Amino acid sequence: MPDHDPDSHRRCHGHVFPKSGATAVGAEDTDLLDAGLRAWTAPPARQDQKNPDSQLGTVEAMPANPLGVALRNRRAGHHTLVWARPDLQAPEFTLTSPAFDHGAPIPEKHRGRLFGANVSPALNWTQPPAGTVELVLIAQDPDVPVGKPATHALTLGIDPSLNGIPENALANPSPIPGLRHGKGPLGRRGWAGPMPIRSHGPHAYVFQLFALDQVPGLPVGFALDEVIAAMSGHIIGRARLDGTYEIR
């Protein structure tokens, strides 16, 4: 995959996301996400009657959510992603999914557990660099209206001899031997599918795959900050895939 244009990550599927850091609120406001997920998100998606085979579905028409509208310009920003950290830069390989193209909407079946099946998407990648001993996957939403991205997947122990993982491989426990999940939203482990605030606009979901030259060796219950510290100085390659999701 070629080097990423920073502004290209704000242009996903015809949408322009606010610039990184636009009116982001402090990290002390992170409890905002926990307090009203059900009120902020939409009811279950209905099948698209014009295209019954569509995986994307449609959401029943509802009045705009005042909270989502009020917070529309508050986003953590792409500069807060793990990908943007200066100490985690490395040559890139390619990450793809059969479920969606880079910058395109993520299908409904991968939506979060409150209203969706919470099935993690299948992922494929090209060969990581020689010397890779472990792959680490981090998926984040940089469009949440708080000071840092929401973590939707934090997985260690991916065998570098694999060229991908199947659908629902990020379940907890994982069907793939060796995969270990760290703490994500609300302390859960494993895949946490998209659940953006309704009427907040499009959210990006950024899948970041890192090739390491040593095993992180973290204990059970590891958190994102611990993974970042363990990876620093040991990343020899990385790959990225962006999807989008919006509840109108």
PDB file of N, CA and C in Angstrom, residues 9 78 81-83 103 137-143 150-153 203-209 239-245:
ATOM      1  N   HIS A   9      -7.529  10.330   4.634  1.00  0.00           N
ATOM      2  CA  HIS A   9      -8.259   9.579   5.650  1.00  0.00           C
ATOM      3  C   HIS A   9      -9.471  10.354   6.144  1.00  0.00           C
ATOM      4  N   HIS A  78      -7.911  12.016  13.641  1.00  0.00           N
ATOM      5  CA  HIS A  78      -7.021  10.963  13.139  1.00  0.00           C
ATOM      6  C   HIS A  78      -5.607  11.070  13.710  1.00  0.00           C
ATOM      7  N   LEU A  81      -4.820   8.479  16.506  1.00  0.00           N
ATOM      8  CA  LEU A  81      -4.704   7.048  16.238  1.00  0.00           C
ATOM      9  C   LEU A  81      -3.312   6.525  16.605  1.00  0.00           C
ATOM     10  N   VAL A  82      -3.230   5.253  16.926  1.00  0.00           N
ATOM     11  CA  VAL A  82      -1.925   4.614  17.124  1.00  0.00           C
ATOM     12  C   VAL A  82      -1.071   4.794  15.875  1.00  0.00           C
ATOM     13  N   TRP A  83      -1.694   4.698  14.702  1.00  0.00           N
ATOM     14  CA  TRP A  83      -1.011   4.831  13.416  1.00  0.00           C
ATOM     15  C   TRP A  83      -0.220   6.125  13.305  1.00  0.00           C
ATOM     16  N   GLY A 103     -12.154   2.647   2.724  1.00  0.00           N
ATOM     17  CA  GLY A 103     -12.949   3.864   2.679  1.00  0.00           C
ATOM     18  C   GLY A 103     -14.432   3.654   2.469  1.00  0.00           C
ATOM     19  N   LEU A 137      -2.997  -6.485  15.904  1.00  0.00           N
ATOM     20  CA  LEU A 137      -4.091  -5.769  15.253  1.00  0.00           C
ATOM     21  C   LEU A 137      -4.756  -4.821  16.243  1.00  0.00           C
ATOM     22  N   ILE A 138      -4.905  -3.570  15.820  1.00  0.00           N
ATOM     23  CA  ILE A 138      -5.603  -2.561  16.614  1.00  0.00           C
ATOM     24  C   ILE A 138      -6.622  -1.887  15.705  1.00  0.00           C
ATOM     25  N   ALA A 139      -7.893  -1.878  16.098  1.00  0.00           N
ATOM     26  CA  ALA A 139      -8.933  -1.178  15.344  1.00  0.00           C
ATOM     27  C   ALA A 139      -9.469  -0.050  16.216  1.00  0.00           C
ATOM     28  N   GLN A 140      -9.538   1.156  15.639  1.00  0.00           N
ATOM     29  CA  GLN A 140      -9.953   2.327  16.411  1.00  0.00           C
ATOM     30  C   GLN A 140     -10.928   3.199  15.627  1.00  0.00           C
ATOM     31  N   ASP A 141     -11.780   3.908  16.370  1.00  0.00           N
ATOM     32  CA  ASP A 141     -12.685   4.916  15.816  1.00  0.00           C
ATOM     33  C   ASP A 141     -12.193   6.280  16.286  1.00  0.00           C
ATOM     34  N   PRO A 142     -11.619   7.104  15.376  1.00  0.00           N
ATOM     35  CA  PRO A 142     -11.117   8.410  15.774  1.00  0.00           C
ATOM     36  C   PRO A 142     -12.174   9.504  15.741  1.00  0.00           C
ATOM     37  N   ASP A 143     -13.426   9.134  15.460  1.00  0.00           N
ATOM     38  CA  ASP A 143     -14.487  10.133  15.331  1.00  0.00           C
ATOM     39  C   ASP A 143     -15.403  10.211  16.543  1.00  0.00           C
ATOM     40  N   ALA A 150     -11.893   5.465  20.279  1.00  0.00           N
ATOM     41  CA  ALA A 150     -12.446   4.257  20.892  1.00  0.00           C
ATOM     42  C   ALA A 150     -11.741   3.049  20.285  1.00  0.00           C
ATOM     43  N   THR A 151     -11.383   2.086  21.121  1.00  0.00           N
ATOM     44  CA  THR A 151     -10.719   0.871  20.654  1.00  0.00           C
ATOM     45  C   THR A 151     -11.760  -0.208  20.390  1.00  0.00           C
ATOM     46  N   HIS A 152     -11.786  -0.736  19.162  1.00  0.00           N
ATOM     47  CA  HIS A 152     -12.767  -1.754  18.776  1.00  0.00           C
ATOM     48  C   HIS A 152     -12.149  -3.139  18.633  1.00  0.00           C
ATOM     49  N   ALA A 153     -10.839  -3.211  18.587  1.00  0.00           N
ATOM     50  CA  ALA A 153     -10.136  -4.496  18.602  1.00  0.00           C
ATOM     51  C   ALA A 153      -8.712  -4.244  19.069  1.00  0.00           C
ATOM     52  N   HIS A 203     -18.498   7.831  10.850  1.00  0.00           N
ATOM     53  CA  HIS A 203     -17.332   7.503  11.672  1.00  0.00           C
ATOM     54  C   HIS A 203     -16.405   6.605  10.865  1.00  0.00           C
ATOM     55  N   ALA A 204     -15.110   6.825  11.009  1.00  0.00           N
ATOM     56  CA  ALA A 204     -14.120   5.939  10.397  1.00  0.00           C
ATOM     57  C   ALA A 204     -13.736   4.854  11.401  1.00  0.00           C
ATOM     58  N   TYR A 205     -13.522   3.648  10.881  1.00  0.00           N
ATOM     59  CA  TYR A 205     -13.048   2.533  11.703  1.00  0.00           C
ATOM     60  C   TYR A 205     -11.743   2.062  11.074  1.00  0.00           C
ATOM     61  N   VAL A 206     -10.647   2.301  11.781  1.00  0.00           N
ATOM     62  CA  VAL A 206      -9.308   2.152  11.217  1.00  0.00           C
ATOM     63  C   VAL A 206      -8.652   0.886  11.768  1.00  0.00           C
ATOM     64  N   PHE A 207      -8.448  -0.088  10.873  1.00  0.00           N
ATOM     65  CA  PHE A 207      -7.790  -1.347  11.219  1.00  0.00           C
ATOM     66  C   PHE A 207      -6.295  -1.170  10.966  1.00  0.00           C
ATOM     67  N   GLN A 208      -5.485  -1.334  12.007  1.00  0.00           N
ATOM     68  CA  GLN A 208      -4.041  -1.115  11.926  1.00  0.00           C
ATOM     69  C   GLN A 208      -3.328  -2.406  12.318  1.00  0.00           C
ATOM     70  N   LEU A 209      -2.546  -2.933  11.385  1.00  0.00           N
ATOM     71  CA  LEU A 209      -1.841  -4.199  11.601  1.00  0.00           C
ATOM     72  C   LEU A 209      -0.342  -3.917  11.674  1.00  0.00           C
ATOM     73  N   ALA A 239       0.311  -2.122   8.212  1.00  0.00           N
ATOM     74  CA  ALA A 239      -0.694  -2.060   7.148  1.00  0.00           C
ATOM     75  C   ALA A 239      -1.960  -1.454   7.729  1.00  0.00           C
ATOM     76  N   ARG A 240      -2.773  -0.875   6.847  1.00  0.00           N
ATOM     77  CA  ARG A 240      -3.957  -0.139   7.322  1.00  0.00           C
ATOM     78  C   ARG A 240      -5.127  -0.321   6.373  1.00  0.00           C
ATOM     79  N   LEU A 241      -6.328  -0.423   6.964  1.00  0.00           N
ATOM     80  CA  LEU A 241      -7.583  -0.494   6.214  1.00  0.00           C
ATOM     81  C   LEU A 241      -8.615   0.342   6.953  1.00  0.00           C
ATOM     82  N   ASP A 242      -9.271   1.251   6.230  1.00  0.00           N
ATOM     83  CA  ASP A 242     -10.318   2.093   6.813  1.00  0.00           C
ATOM     84  C   ASP A 242     -11.686   1.675   6.310  1.00  0.00           C
ATOM     85  N   GLY A 243     -12.648   1.546   7.217  1.00  0.00           N
ATOM     86  CA  GLY A 243     -14.052   1.382   6.862  1.00  0.00           C
ATOM     87  C   GLY A 243     -14.837   2.520   7.480  1.00  0.00           C
ATOM     88  N   THR A 244     -16.095   2.663   7.107  1.00  0.00           N
ATOM     89  CA  THR A 244     -16.933   3.713   7.678  1.00  0.00           C
ATOM     90  C   THR A 244     -18.251   3.129   8.154  1.00  0.00           C
ATOM     91  N   TYR A 245     -18.884   3.846   9.072  1.00  0.00           N
ATOM     92  CA  TYR A 245     -20.229   3.471   9.514  1.00  0.00           C
ATOM     93  C   TYR A 245     -20.921   4.729  10.009  1.00  0.00           C
TER      94      TYR A 245
END
